Every structure is written in C-alpha cells, then in structure tokens.
PDB file of C-alpha atoms in Angstrom:
ATOM      1  CA  MET X   1     -51.226 -58.295 -79.269  1.00  0.00           C
ATOM      2  CA  THR X   2     -51.900 -61.162 -76.888  1.00  0.00           C
ATOM      3  CA  VAL X   3     -49.988 -61.214 -73.621  1.00  0.00           C
ATOM      4  CA  GLN X   4     -50.001 -64.372 -71.519  1.00  0.00           C
ATOM      5  CA  ILE X   5     -48.503 -65.349 -68.189  1.00  0.00           C
ATOM      6  CA  ASP X   6     -48.072 -69.131 -67.936  1.00  0.00           C
ATOM      7  CA  GLY X   7     -50.779 -69.575 -70.583  1.00  0.00           C
ATOM      8  CA  VAL X   8     -53.277 -67.205 -68.906  1.00  0.00           C
ATOM      9  CA  ASN X   9     -54.378 -64.173 -70.902  1.00  0.00           C
ATOM     10  CA  ILE X  10     -53.319 -60.969 -69.133  1.00  0.00           C
ATOM     11  CA  ARG X  11     -56.915 -59.740 -69.554  1.00  0.00           C
ATOM     12  CA  ASP X  12     -57.895 -62.253 -66.856  1.00  0.00           C
ATOM     13  CA  TYR X  13     -55.791 -60.306 -64.334  1.00  0.00           C
ATOM     14  CA  ASN X  14     -56.914 -57.375 -62.182  1.00  0.00           C
ATOM     15  CA  ILE X  15     -54.443 -54.785 -60.990  1.00  0.00           C
ATOM     16  CA  VAL X  16     -54.861 -54.477 -57.212  1.00  0.00           C
ATOM     17  CA  ILE X  17     -53.717 -51.460 -55.218  1.00  0.00           C
ATOM     18  CA  PRO X  18     -54.076 -50.796 -51.484  1.00  0.00           C
ATOM     19  CA  ALA X  19     -57.393 -49.204 -50.467  1.00  0.00           C
ATOM     20  CA  GLU X  20     -55.344 -46.582 -48.643  1.00  0.00           C
ATOM     21  CA  SER X  21     -53.011 -46.275 -51.618  1.00  0.00           C
ATOM     22  CA  ASP X  22     -50.444 -43.551 -51.886  1.00  0.00           C
ATOM     23  CA  LEU X  23     -50.179 -41.676 -55.143  1.00  0.00           C
ATOM     24  CA  SER X  24     -47.197 -43.677 -56.411  1.00  0.00           C
ATOM     25  CA  ALA X  25     -48.993 -47.073 -56.307  1.00  0.00           C
ATOM     26  CA  LYS X  26     -52.095 -45.643 -57.963  1.00  0.00           C
ATOM     27  CA  SER X  27     -50.024 -43.891 -60.624  1.00  0.00           C
ATOM     28  CA  ALA X  28     -47.993 -47.049 -61.331  1.00  0.00           C
ATOM     29  CA  ALA X  29     -51.189 -49.091 -61.744  1.00  0.00           C
ATOM     30  CA  GLU X  30     -52.715 -46.495 -64.067  1.00  0.00           C
ATOM     31  CA  GLN X  31     -49.556 -46.296 -66.177  1.00  0.00           C
ATOM     32  CA  PHE X  32     -49.343 -50.094 -66.422  1.00  0.00           C
ATOM     33  CA  SER X  33     -52.973 -50.327 -67.532  1.00  0.00           C
ATOM     34  CA  ALA X  34     -52.516 -47.430 -69.980  1.00  0.00           C
ATOM     35  CA  TRP X  35     -49.516 -49.201 -71.527  1.00  0.00           C
ATOM     36  CA  PHE X  36     -51.780 -52.102 -72.459  1.00  0.00           C
ATOM     37  CA  MET X  37     -54.331 -49.710 -73.960  1.00  0.00           C
ATOM     38  CA  SER X  38     -51.641 -48.032 -76.071  1.00  0.00           C
ATOM     39  CA  ASN X  39     -49.878 -51.224 -77.120  1.00  0.00           C
ATOM     40  CA  ALA X  40     -52.552 -53.922 -77.152  1.00  0.00           C
ATOM     41  CA  GLY X  41     -55.844 -52.033 -77.468  1.00  0.00           C
ATOM     42  CA  TYR X  42     -57.241 -52.896 -74.051  1.00  0.00           C
ATOM     43  CA  SER X  43     -56.702 -51.792 -70.481  1.00  0.00           C
ATOM     44  CA  LEU X  44     -56.600 -53.841 -67.306  1.00  0.00           C
ATOM     45  CA  ASN X  45     -59.083 -53.329 -64.474  1.00  0.00           C
ATOM     46  CA  ILE X  46     -57.731 -51.530 -61.419  1.00  0.00           C
ATOM     47  CA  VAL X  47     -59.354 -52.402 -58.091  1.00  0.00           C
ATOM     48  CA  THR X  48     -58.463 -51.806 -54.460  1.00  0.00           C
ATOM     49  CA  ASP X  49     -57.632 -54.579 -52.039  1.00  0.00           C
ATOM     50  CA  SER X  50     -61.022 -54.045 -50.383  1.00  0.00           C
ATOM     51  CA  ALA X  51     -62.524 -55.932 -53.368  1.00  0.00           C
ATOM     52  CA  ALA X  52     -62.868 -59.694 -53.136  1.00  0.00           C
ATOM     53  CA  GLU X  53     -59.663 -61.514 -54.022  1.00  0.00           C
ATOM     54  CA  SER X  54     -59.629 -62.963 -57.533  1.00  0.00           C
ATOM     55  CA  GLU X  55     -57.608 -65.831 -58.917  1.00  0.00           C
ATOM     56  CA  TYR X  56     -55.303 -63.730 -61.102  1.00  0.00           C
ATOM     57  CA  GLU X  57     -54.022 -60.442 -59.717  1.00  0.00           C
ATOM     58  CA  ILE X  58     -51.181 -58.014 -60.297  1.00  0.00           C
ATOM     59  CA  LEU X  59     -50.430 -56.566 -56.867  1.00  0.00           C
ATOM     60  CA  VAL X  60     -49.034 -53.028 -56.795  1.00  0.00           C
ATOM     61  CA  GLY X  61     -47.808 -51.633 -53.498  1.00  0.00           C
ATOM     62  CA  ALA X  62     -48.423 -52.967 -50.011  1.00  0.00           C
ATOM     63  CA  THR X  63     -51.819 -54.620 -50.532  1.00  0.00           C
ATOM     64  CA  ASN X  64     -53.560 -56.738 -47.896  1.00  0.00           C
ATOM     65  CA  ARG X  65     -53.074 -59.895 -49.991  1.00  0.00           C
ATOM     66  CA  ALA X  66     -50.908 -62.666 -48.521  1.00  0.00           C
ATOM     67  CA  ALA X  67     -48.778 -62.826 -51.681  1.00  0.00           C
ATOM     68  CA  SER X  68     -48.026 -59.121 -51.398  1.00  0.00           C
ATOM     69  CA  LYS X  69     -46.974 -59.356 -47.763  1.00  0.00           C
ATOM     70  CA  SER X  70     -44.705 -62.350 -48.354  1.00  0.00           C
ATOM     71  CA  GLU X  71     -42.767 -60.609 -51.109  1.00  0.00           C
ATOM     72  CA  LEU X  72     -42.313 -57.110 -49.667  1.00  0.00           C
ATOM     73  CA  LYS X  73     -38.696 -56.203 -49.155  1.00  0.00           C
ATOM     74  CA  PRO X  74     -37.921 -53.506 -46.566  1.00  0.00           C
ATOM     75  CA  ASP X  75     -35.027 -52.094 -48.616  1.00  0.00           C
ATOM     76  CA  VAL X  76     -37.305 -51.138 -51.550  1.00  0.00           C
ATOM     77  CA  SER X  77     -38.130 -47.423 -51.506  1.00  0.00           C
ATOM     78  CA  LYS X  78     -41.582 -45.991 -52.208  1.00  0.00           C
ATOM     79  CA  LEU X  79     -40.457 -45.076 -55.711  1.00  0.00           C
ATOM     80  CA  GLU X  80     -39.161 -48.546 -56.601  1.00  0.00           C
ATOM     81  CA  TYR X  81     -40.993 -51.716 -57.514  1.00  0.00           C
ATOM     82  CA  VAL X  82     -39.888 -55.325 -57.580  1.00  0.00           C
ATOM     83  CA  LEU X  83     -41.750 -57.792 -59.791  1.00  0.00           C
ATOM     84  CA  TYR X  84     -42.338 -61.414 -58.696  1.00  0.00           C
ATOM     85  CA  LYS X  85     -44.609 -64.256 -59.722  1.00  0.00           C
ATOM     86  CA  ASN X  86     -46.086 -65.899 -56.641  1.00  0.00           C
ATOM     87  CA  GLY X  87     -48.407 -68.750 -57.645  1.00  0.00           C
ATOM     88  CA  LYS X  88     -51.093 -67.095 -59.782  1.00  0.00           C
ATOM     89  CA  LYS X  89     -50.253 -63.611 -58.505  1.00  0.00           C
ATOM     90  CA  ILE X  90     -47.830 -61.068 -59.922  1.00  0.00           C
ATOM     91  CA  VAL X  91     -46.388 -59.046 -57.064  1.00  0.00           C
TER      92      VAL X  91
END
C-alpha cells in the first residue's frame, strides 16, 4: 500500500513528539507507526523535537515546532487529538 499526502510518500515523513513527552503522545505516535507496519509493511520513524526539523513531519502533542504551536487549541484535552495540514507538516 502506498500512502501519499499531496503527492509525497508518507515514508518521507517523521513522527515528531515532544522531548518531554507525556505517555499519551508517545503512545499515539507508536500506535500510528504500528498501524503502517500492520497495514502497509513499513513503520514511520519517531523522533523527538530535539532532533533537527525536517521538511515533512507529523507532529504529535505540543512539540516545539512553529506549526504545532500555531495549531494547538486550548479546549483539546490530553486524550484528544486534532489533525491539521499546515504547509508540509501534519499537526
């Protein structure tokens, strides 16, 4: 299975979680990556926001990336996630 976002292969994306991540963000990232392994035969890399920013990222939780900060909504609980596309980032 090939998954693309605006013509970019999902394999080009890294999943980014906060360096000081709580368990829910880390678990969500691991489950998302595992879904790809189960359904497409590959997993996505999970890195913390202390790594250098890359062009294509899936931001999970309150990372230090500008795209993450601009899309955070204060009424979203720790157990909820909202998905946005912000330029080349998925937030």
